[in-house]
Coordinates of C-alpha atoms in Angstrom, one line a residue:
Chain A
M59 CA -52.2 4.9 4.6
E60 CA -49.9 1.9 4.6
E61 CA -47.1 2.4 2.1
K62 CA -46.5 -0.5 -0.2
T63 CA -43.0 -1.7 -0.8
S64 CA -42.2 -1.0 -4.4
T65 CA -41.0 -4.0 -6.4
S66 CA -37.9 -5.2 -4.6
P67 CA -34.6 -4.7 -6.4
A68 CA -33.7 -7.6 -8.6
P69 CA -32.2 -10.1 -6.3
A70 CA -29.0 -12.1 -6.8
P71 CA -29.5 -15.7 -7.7
A72 CA -32.0 -16.9 -5.1
P73 CA -30.4 -17.6 -1.8
A74 CA -30.9 -20.9 -0.1
M75 CA -34.0 -21.2 2.1
G76 CA -33.8 -19.3 5.3
E77 CA -31.2 -16.9 3.9
D78 CA -33.8 -14.2 3.7
D79 CA -34.4 -14.5 7.4
V80 CA -30.7 -14.6 8.1
W81 CA -30.3 -11.5 6.0
C82 CA -33.0 -9.6 7.8
K83 CA -32.5 -10.7 11.3
E84 CA -28.8 -11.1 11.5
T85 CA -26.9 -9.6 8.7
V86 CA -28.7 -6.4 8.3
P87 CA -28.7 -5.5 12.0
K88 CA -25.0 -6.5 12.1
V89 CA -24.2 -4.3 9.1
L90 CA -26.2 -1.4 10.4
K91 CA -24.7 -1.6 13.8
L92 CA -21.2 -1.4 12.3
V93 CA -22.5 1.3 10.0
C94 CA -23.7 3.2 13.0
C95 CA -20.2 3.0 14.6
S96 CA -18.5 4.3 11.6
P97 CA -17.1 7.8 11.9
S98 CA -18.7 8.8 8.6
L99 CA -22.2 8.6 10.0
N100 CA -23.4 11.8 11.6
Q101 CA -26.0 12.1 14.3
K102 CA -28.8 12.9 12.0
D103 CA -28.1 9.9 9.7
L104 CA -27.8 7.6 12.7
I105 CA -31.2 8.7 14.1
S106 CA -32.7 8.4 10.6
L107 CA -31.9 4.7 10.7
L108 CA -34.4 4.3 13.5
F109 CA -37.2 5.0 11.0
V110 CA -36.3 2.2 8.7
S111 CA -38.4 -0.5 10.3
P112 CA -39.7 -1.5 13.7
F113 CA -37.3 -4.4 14.0
L114 CA -34.3 -2.2 13.3
Y115 CA -35.7 0.5 15.6
R116 CA -35.7 -2.0 18.5
T117 CA -32.3 -3.5 17.5
L118 CA -30.5 -0.2 17.3
L119 CA -32.1 1.2 20.5
S120 CA -30.8 -1.8 22.4
S121 CA -27.2 -1.1 21.4
Q122 CA -26.1 1.3 24.1
P123 CA -22.8 2.4 22.6
L124 CA -24.7 4.1 19.8
W125 CA -26.3 6.5 22.1
Q126 CA -23.5 8.0 24.1
L127 CA -23.0 11.2 22.2
L128 CA -25.3 14.2 21.8
N129 CA -24.0 16.6 19.2
F130 CA -25.6 20.0 18.8
R131 CA -22.6 21.8 17.4
E132 CA -23.8 25.0 15.7
F133 CA -27.5 24.0 16.1
N134 CA -30.0 26.7 16.8
N135 CA -32.7 26.3 19.4
A136 CA -30.1 24.1 21.2
G137 CA -31.6 24.4 24.7
N138 CA -34.9 23.0 23.8
R139 CA -33.4 20.3 21.6
L140 CA -31.2 19.1 24.4
I141 CA -34.1 18.8 26.8
A142 CA -36.1 16.9 24.3
A143 CA -33.2 14.5 23.6
L144 CA -32.4 13.9 27.3
S145 CA -36.0 13.0 27.9
L146 CA -35.6 9.9 25.8
P147 CA -34.6 6.7 27.6
R148 CA -31.9 5.9 25.1
Y149 CA -29.8 8.8 26.3
Q150 CA -29.9 7.9 29.9
H151 CA -26.2 7.0 29.9
V152 CA -25.0 9.7 27.6
K153 CA -21.3 10.3 28.0
E154 CA -20.6 13.3 25.8
I155 CA -22.6 16.4 25.0
N156 CA -21.3 18.9 22.5
L157 CA -23.0 22.4 22.4
E158 CA -20.1 24.2 20.7
F159 CA -21.3 27.4 19.1
A160 CA -24.9 26.3 19.5
S161 CA -27.3 29.1 19.9
D162 CA -30.4 29.6 22.1
I163 CA -29.0 27.8 25.1
E164 CA -29.3 29.7 28.4
D165 CA -29.2 29.3 32.1
T166 CA -33.0 28.6 32.2
H167 CA -32.5 25.5 30.0
L168 CA -29.8 24.2 32.1
I169 CA -31.9 24.7 35.2
L170 CA -34.8 22.9 33.6
I171 CA -32.4 20.0 32.6
K172 CA -31.4 19.7 36.3
Q173 CA -35.1 19.5 37.3
K174 CA -36.2 17.1 34.6
C175 CA -33.2 15.2 33.3
F176 CA -31.0 14.9 36.4
D177 CA -30.7 11.1 36.2
S178 CA -29.7 11.1 32.5
L179 CA -26.5 13.0 33.2
Q180 CA -25.0 10.8 35.8
S181 CA -22.7 9.2 33.3
L182 CA -21.6 12.3 31.5
E183 CA -17.9 12.5 31.1
S184 CA -17.5 15.3 28.6
L185 CA -19.3 18.6 28.3
N186 CA -18.5 21.2 25.6
L187 CA -20.1 24.6 26.1
N188 CA -17.7 26.5 23.9
G189 CA -19.1 29.8 22.7
C190 CA -22.4 29.4 24.6
Q191 CA -22.1 33.0 25.7
K192 CA -25.5 33.3 27.3
I193 CA -24.6 30.8 30.0
S194 CA -23.5 32.3 33.3
D195 CA -22.3 30.9 36.6
T196 CA -25.9 30.0 37.4
G197 CA -26.2 27.7 34.5
I198 CA -22.8 26.2 35.3
Q199 CA -23.9 25.5 38.8
A200 CA -27.1 23.8 37.5
I201 CA -25.4 21.6 34.9
T202 CA -22.4 20.6 36.9
S203 CA -24.6 19.5 39.8
C204 CA -26.0 16.8 37.5
C205 CA -22.7 15.2 36.3
P206 CA -20.5 14.1 39.1
R207 CA -18.4 12.0 36.8
L208 CA -17.4 14.8 34.5
K209 CA -13.8 14.5 33.2
A210 CA -13.6 17.0 30.4
F211 CA -15.2 20.5 30.6
S212 CA -14.8 23.2 28.0
V213 CA -16.4 26.6 28.2
Y214 CA -14.4 28.6 25.8
W215 CA -15.0 32.3 25.2
N216 CA -17.5 33.0 27.9
V217 CA -17.0 36.2 29.9
R218 CA -20.0 35.5 32.2
V219 CA -18.2 32.6 33.8
T220 CA -16.3 33.8 36.9
D221 CA -14.5 32.3 39.8
S222 CA -18.0 31.4 41.2
G223 CA -18.6 29.2 38.2
L224 CA -15.3 27.5 39.0
L225 CA -16.3 27.1 42.6
H226 CA -19.4 25.2 41.6
T227 CA -17.5 23.1 39.2
V228 CA -14.9 22.0 41.6
T229 CA -17.5 21.4 44.2
N230 CA -19.7 19.2 41.9
C231 CA -17.2 17.5 39.7
K232 CA -14.2 16.0 41.4
H233 CA -12.7 14.1 38.5
I234 CA -12.0 16.6 35.9
V235 CA -8.7 16.0 34.1
D236 CA -9.3 18.3 31.1
L237 CA -10.3 21.9 31.7
N238 CA -10.6 24.6 29.0
I239 CA -11.5 28.1 30.2
S240 CA -9.9 29.8 27.3
G241 CA -11.3 33.3 26.8
C242 CA -13.0 33.4 30.2
K243 CA -11.5 36.8 30.9
N244 CA -13.1 37.2 34.3
I245 CA -11.4 34.3 35.9
S246 CA -8.9 35.5 38.5
D247 CA -6.2 34.0 40.8
R248 CA -9.0 32.9 43.1
G249 CA -10.4 30.7 40.4
A250 CA -6.9 29.4 39.6
Q251 CA -6.4 28.5 43.3
L252 CA -9.7 26.6 43.3
V253 CA -8.5 24.5 40.4
A254 CA -5.1 24.0 41.9
E255 CA -6.6 22.8 45.2
N256 CA -9.1 20.5 43.8
Y257 CA -7.6 18.9 40.7
P258 CA -4.2 17.4 41.6
K259 CA -4.6 14.9 38.7
L260 CA -5.4 17.6 36.0
E261 CA -3.8 16.7 32.7
S262 CA -4.8 19.5 30.4
L263 CA -5.5 23.1 31.2
N264 CA -6.2 25.9 28.8
L265 CA -6.0 29.5 30.2
T266 CA -5.8 31.4 26.9
R267 CA -6.6 35.1 27.4
C268 CA -7.4 34.7 31.1
V269 CA -5.8 38.1 31.5
K270 CA -6.7 38.6 35.2
L271 CA -4.3 35.8 36.3
T272 CA -1.1 36.8 37.9
D273 CA 2.0 34.9 39.0
V274 CA 0.2 34.1 42.3
G275 CA -2.5 32.1 40.6
L276 CA -0.1 30.4 38.1
K277 CA 2.3 29.4 40.8
Q278 CA -0.5 27.6 42.7
L279 CA -1.4 25.7 39.6
L280 CA 2.2 24.7 38.9
Q281 CA 2.9 23.6 42.4
K282 CA -0.2 21.4 42.7
C283 CA -1.3 20.1 39.3
L284 CA 1.8 18.1 38.8
S285 CA 0.2 15.7 36.3
L286 CA -0.3 18.3 33.7
Q287 CA 0.7 17.2 30.2
S288 CA -0.8 20.2 28.3
L289 CA -0.7 23.9 29.5
N290 CA -1.9 26.7 27.4
L291 CA -1.1 30.3 28.5
Y292 CA -1.6 31.9 25.1
A293 CA -2.0 35.7 25.3
V294 CA -1.6 36.0 29.1
S295 CA 1.2 38.4 29.2
S296 CA 1.1 39.4 32.9
F297 CA 3.2 36.5 34.1
T298 CA 6.9 36.8 34.9
D299 CA 9.9 34.5 35.4
E300 CA 8.8 34.1 39.0
A301 CA 6.0 31.9 37.9
Y302 CA 7.5 30.6 34.6
K303 CA 10.4 29.1 36.4
K304 CA 8.1 26.8 38.3
I305 CA 6.9 25.2 35.0
C306 CA 9.8 22.8 35.4
L307 CA 7.8 21.1 38.2
L308 CA 5.6 19.7 35.5
T309 CA 7.7 16.7 34.5
R310 CA 5.0 15.2 32.3
L311 CA 4.5 18.3 30.2
T312 CA 4.5 17.7 26.5
F313 CA 2.6 20.7 25.2
L314 CA 3.3 24.3 26.3
D315 CA 1.9 27.5 24.7
L316 CA 3.6 30.7 25.8
C317 CA 2.6 32.9 22.9
G318 CA 2.8 36.5 24.0
A319 CA 4.9 35.8 27.2
Q320 CA 6.6 39.2 26.9
N321 CA 8.2 38.9 30.3
L322 CA 9.8 35.5 29.8
S323 CA 13.6 35.8 29.9
D324 CA 16.3 33.4 29.1
Q325 CA 16.5 32.4 32.7
G326 CA 12.9 31.5 32.8
L327 CA 13.2 29.5 29.6
K328 CA 16.2 27.7 30.9
C329 CA 14.1 26.5 33.8
I330 CA 11.3 25.5 31.5
S331 CA 13.8 23.5 29.5
K332 CA 13.9 21.0 32.3
C333 CA 10.6 19.7 31.0
K334 CA 12.5 17.2 28.9
N335 CA 9.4 15.6 27.4
L336 CA 8.2 18.7 25.6
V337 CA 7.0 17.9 22.1
S338 CA 5.3 21.2 21.3
L339 CA 6.6 24.6 22.4
N340 CA 5.2 27.9 21.3
L341 CA 7.4 30.9 22.0
T342 CA 5.7 33.3 19.6
W343 CA 6.3 36.9 20.6
C344 CA 8.5 35.9 23.6
V345 CA 10.5 39.0 22.7
R346 CA 13.0 38.9 25.6
V347 CA 14.3 35.4 24.7
T348 CA 17.7 35.1 23.0
D349 CA 19.9 32.3 21.7
E350 CA 20.8 31.4 25.3
G351 CA 17.3 30.3 26.3
V352 CA 16.5 28.5 23.0
I353 CA 19.8 26.6 23.0
A354 CA 19.0 25.4 26.5
A355 CA 15.7 24.2 25.3
A356 CA 17.2 22.6 22.3
Q357 CA 19.7 20.6 24.3
S358 CA 17.2 19.4 26.9
C359 CA 14.0 18.8 25.0
T360 CA 15.2 16.3 22.5
S361 CA 11.7 15.1 21.5
L362 CA 10.6 18.5 20.2
E363 CA 8.4 18.3 17.1
F364 CA 6.7 21.8 17.1
L365 CA 8.5 25.0 17.8
S366 CA 7.6 28.6 17.1
L367 CA 10.0 31.5 17.5
F368 CA 7.8 33.8 15.6
G369 CA 8.7 37.5 16.1
I370 CA 11.7 36.9 18.3
V371 CA 14.4 39.2 17.0
G372 CA 17.0 38.2 19.5
V373 CA 17.7 34.7 18.2
T374 CA 20.3 33.9 15.5
D375 CA 21.5 31.0 13.4
K376 CA 23.3 29.7 16.4
C377 CA 20.1 28.5 18.1
L378 CA 19.0 26.7 14.9
E379 CA 22.3 24.9 14.8
A380 CA 21.9 23.8 18.3
L381 CA 18.4 22.7 17.6
S382 CA 19.5 20.8 14.6
K383 CA 22.1 18.9 16.6
S384 CA 19.5 17.5 19.0
C385 CA 16.2 17.6 17.2
S386 CA 16.8 17.3 13.5
N387 CA 15.0 14.0 13.4
T388 CA 11.9 15.1 15.2
I389 CA 11.2 18.7 14.2
T390 CA 8.3 18.8 11.8
T391 CA 7.0 22.4 12.5
L392 CA 9.3 25.4 12.8
D393 CA 8.1 29.0 12.6
V394 CA 10.9 31.5 12.4
N395 CA 9.1 34.2 10.5
G396 CA 10.0 37.7 11.7
C397 CA 13.3 36.3 13.3
I398 CA 15.4 38.8 11.6
G399 CA 18.5 37.7 13.6
I400 CA 18.5 34.4 11.7
K401 CA 20.1 34.8 8.3
K402 CA 19.6 31.4 6.9
R403 CA 15.9 30.8 7.0
S404 CA 14.7 30.2 3.6
R405 CA 12.7 27.0 3.1
E406 CA 15.7 25.2 1.5
E407 CA 18.1 26.3 4.2
L408 CA 15.7 25.1 6.9
L409 CA 15.2 21.8 5.3
Q410 CA 19.0 21.3 5.3
L411 CA 18.9 21.5 9.0
F412 CA 15.6 19.8 9.6
P413 CA 14.9 17.2 6.9
Y414 CA 11.5 16.3 8.2
L415 CA 10.2 19.8 8.3
K416 CA 6.6 20.1 6.9
C417 CA 5.2 23.2 8.3
F418 CA 6.9 26.6 8.3
K419 CA 4.3 28.9 9.6
V420 CA 2.3 28.7 12.7
H421 CA 1.4 32.3 13.6
S422 CA -0.5 34.5 11.2
Chain B
M26 CA -7.1 -37.2 -3.8
A27 CA -6.7 -34.2 -1.6
S28 CA -6.0 -35.5 1.9
S29 CA -6.5 -33.5 5.0
S30 CA -2.7 -33.2 5.4
S31 CA -2.3 -31.5 2.1
N32 CA -1.7 -27.7 2.0
L33 CA -4.5 -27.0 -0.4
I34 CA -8.2 -27.2 0.2
S35 CA -10.6 -27.5 -2.7
L36 CA -13.7 -25.2 -2.6
K37 CA -16.5 -25.5 -5.1
T38 CA -18.5 -22.4 -5.7
S39 CA -22.2 -22.3 -6.6
D40 CA -21.4 -21.9 -10.3
G41 CA -19.4 -25.0 -10.3
T42 CA -15.8 -23.7 -10.3
V43 CA -13.3 -25.4 -8.1
F44 CA -10.7 -23.2 -6.3
K45 CA -7.7 -24.8 -4.7
V46 CA -6.8 -22.5 -1.8
E47 CA -4.2 -22.5 0.8
R48 CA -5.2 -24.0 4.1
A49 CA -4.3 -20.7 5.8
L50 CA -6.9 -18.9 3.6
A51 CA -9.5 -21.6 4.4
K52 CA -8.9 -21.0 8.0
T53 CA -10.1 -17.4 7.7
M54 CA -13.4 -18.8 6.6
K55 CA -14.9 -20.0 9.8
T56 CA -17.8 -21.8 8.0
V57 CA -15.3 -23.8 6.0
Q58 CA -13.1 -24.4 8.9
A59 CA -16.1 -25.9 10.8
I60 CA -16.9 -28.2 7.9
I61 CA -13.3 -29.4 7.8
E62 CA -13.2 -30.1 11.5
E63 CA -16.5 -32.0 11.5
A64 CA -15.8 -34.1 8.4
D65 CA -13.9 -37.3 8.1
A66 CA -10.2 -37.3 7.8
N67 CA -10.1 -37.2 4.0
I68 CA -12.4 -34.4 2.7
Y69 CA -12.2 -34.1 -1.0
M70 CA -14.1 -31.0 -1.9
I71 CA -16.1 -28.5 0.1
P72 CA -19.1 -26.9 -1.6
I73 CA -19.7 -23.3 -0.7
H74 CA -23.3 -22.3 -1.4
N75 CA -24.1 -18.6 -2.1
V76 CA -20.5 -18.0 -3.1
F77 CA -19.7 -17.5 -6.8
S78 CA -16.5 -17.6 -8.6
H79 CA -16.3 -13.8 -8.9
H80 CA -16.6 -13.6 -5.1
M81 CA -13.8 -16.1 -4.7
D82 CA -11.6 -14.0 -7.0
M83 CA -12.0 -11.0 -4.8
I84 CA -11.6 -13.0 -1.6
I85 CA -8.3 -14.4 -2.9
D86 CA -7.2 -10.8 -3.9
Y87 CA -8.0 -9.6 -0.4
Y88 CA -6.1 -12.5 1.2
K89 CA -3.0 -11.9 -0.9
L90 CA -3.0 -8.2 0.0
S91 CA -3.4 -8.8 3.7
V92 CA -0.7 -11.4 3.7
A93 CA 1.6 -8.8 2.2
G94 CA 0.4 -6.2 4.8
K95 CA -1.4 -4.2 2.2
S96 CA -5.0 -4.9 3.1
K97 CA -5.7 -1.2 2.9
E98 CA -5.2 -1.3 -0.8
F99 CA -8.2 -3.6 -1.2
S100 CA -11.1 -1.7 -2.9
V101 CA -14.6 -2.6 -3.8
E102 CA -15.3 0.7 -5.6
K103 CA -15.8 -1.0 -8.9
L104 CA -18.8 -3.0 -7.5
D105 CA -22.2 -1.4 -7.8
N106 CA -24.5 -1.4 -4.8
D107 CA -26.1 -4.7 -5.5
E108 CA -22.9 -6.5 -6.2
L109 CA -21.4 -5.1 -3.0
K110 CA -24.4 -6.4 -1.1
D111 CA -24.1 -9.9 -2.6
F112 CA -20.5 -10.0 -1.8
L113 CA -21.2 -9.0 1.7
L114 CA -23.7 -11.8 1.9
A115 CA -21.2 -14.3 0.6
V116 CA -18.5 -13.2 3.0
H117 CA -21.1 -13.3 5.8
Y118 CA -22.0 -16.8 4.9
L119 CA -18.3 -17.8 5.0
N120 CA -18.0 -16.0 8.3
M121 CA -14.8 -14.1 7.5
E122 CA -14.5 -11.5 10.2
D123 CA -11.9 -9.1 8.8
L124 CA -13.2 -8.9 5.3
F125 CA -16.8 -8.6 6.6
E126 CA -15.8 -5.5 8.5
V127 CA -14.1 -4.0 5.5
L128 CA -17.2 -4.6 3.4
T129 CA -19.5 -3.3 6.1
Q130 CA -17.5 -0.1 6.2
A131 CA -17.8 0.2 2.4
V132 CA -21.6 -0.2 2.7
A133 CA -21.6 2.5 5.5
D134 CA -19.8 4.9 3.2
R135 CA -22.3 4.4 0.5
L136 CA -25.3 4.8 2.8
E137 CA -24.0 8.1 4.2
K138 CA -26.5 10.9 3.9
K139 CA -29.0 8.7 2.1
S140 CA -32.6 8.8 2.9
V141 CA -34.5 6.2 4.9
G142 CA -36.3 5.0 1.8
Y143 CA -32.9 4.4 0.1
V144 CA -31.7 2.4 3.1
R145 CA -34.9 0.3 3.0
K146 CA -34.6 -0.4 -0.6
Y147 CA -30.9 -1.2 -0.4
F148 CA -31.4 -3.9 2.2
G149 CA -34.8 -5.0 1.0
I150 CA -36.4 -4.1 4.3
E151 CA -40.1 -3.6 4.4
N152 CA -41.5 -0.7 6.3
D153 CA -44.0 -2.2 8.7
F154 CA -44.5 0.8 10.8
T155 CA -48.1 1.9 11.1
P156 CA -48.5 5.5 10.3
E157 CA -49.2 6.3 13.9
E158 CA -46.1 4.5 15.1
Y159 CA -44.0 6.3 12.5
A160 CA -45.5 9.7 13.4
A161 CA -44.8 9.1 17.1
I162 CA -41.2 8.2 16.5
R163 CA -40.7 11.1 14.2
K164 CA -42.1 13.5 16.8
K165 CA -39.9 12.1 19.5
N166 CA -36.8 12.7 17.4
D167 CA -37.7 15.9 15.7
W168 CA -35.0 17.7 17.8
A169 CA -32.3 15.9 15.8
F170 CA -33.2 17.6 12.5
K171 CA -32.3 21.1 11.6
G172 CA -34.7 23.2 9.6
D173 CA -32.8 22.9 6.4
D174 CA -32.0 19.3 6.8
I175 CA -33.3 16.7 4.4
E176 CA -36.0 15.1 6.4
P177 CA -35.9 11.4 6.6
E178 CA -37.9 10.4 3.6
E179 CA -40.6 7.9 3.5
D180 CA -41.1 8.0 -0.2
E181 CA -39.3 4.9 -1.6
E182 CA -39.9 6.0 -5.1
K183 CA -37.5 8.8 -4.7
Q184 CA -34.5 7.6 -6.6
E185 CA -31.0 8.4 -5.5
E186 CA -28.7 9.8 -8.2

């Protein structure tokens, strides 16, 4: 049942001879290749283009850069889909796999992938398993053993991942620079130690809600992962100044989230202030902090753009004045909601001090 | 007589209009540039096939905006799909890289989420898959489509809105 082309759209004034051929064999593939690279084209649309014609099919397949991403975000039946995709030759050099909030992906799928698609994952650099709550250490072992070149690994909100999972990761993947284990509540100091000992070049680390960590584990990280640019300790309230003070070792730090650091004192914050390159600092609910600590931060971190003091009752207008002296040109986000010690914190008053302020609320 | 040392180049479009453009603009047209370089010292007028005066108007608009650092303000929204395609063809003929990329992006935006049949019709591409070939490719790539997705359509008679 060959389908006939319907009458072709009325053409522009007839092109010169040979133009049709140029159009089909050169222009169209060129245009479609650029179309394929455009951010507005999602995976489904991209793959749909393979069905347009055999010539286009071959042309698009031969363009490797088009096939470096597999995106199954929020898909169902993700495990089987992933296996089907990885069985196709065009994904042999896939660099990024996104399974964020996908469902129906379990250890068995990852084990099967290791058996059947091992070669296809050798180039993988980024793996996102955020929210894939059925995956355990076993699955992590299987999948990490396939991707020695992995640089970015994210497995947010998975309580089945334990220190064992981290052991497999550091054993199999030696080049990780971006690690997100936010919400993996069962990770302990032992896991932190594994990360510290194996990833000296780590740049970004998210330990949100890893509530089993203590000063012991954090200190190991701070002493060994000296290249860290981003550190997220949101809602891990067990640390004390003993560890916080060592944050100053991270000279490249630009992003630091200490939301909920109830034990952080002014002394601790003064040490942290030595990280002069901080751009983003979240001190939400750091209830022991007062003007002393914030002023130290203000005077040292002159590139600060994002600051939250939400819920800190011990700070007054004095710290805002200090902040304004050194960071009035850079601050664009400032949350002082609940800071009852600050009298002048209406929108207008804040804009007086920080003319570029755009965002007044970070914490809900 | 326009000599090659003059600052203006004369370009004659398919519909017979002569445009005198700055040498710098002509330089962005690689096709024209090649003609100038190959020709004798004194070239009088360069004919540009496949390019109409309304194309040249838009090309000059784009040039003026990019010289002023405002190339992002250039828009082809007012062109319908066929006009955009013709313009793309003209710019492709003239081999103007930057503008070609801008127009390609515009085409990409218009093709977003459209069916396979629409894409074929838009580019005038014939579907020369055999049913067996087509079915095989579909099967291999079934994993990419969610249940509630619009399946890639084969029916070219389905009109877009």
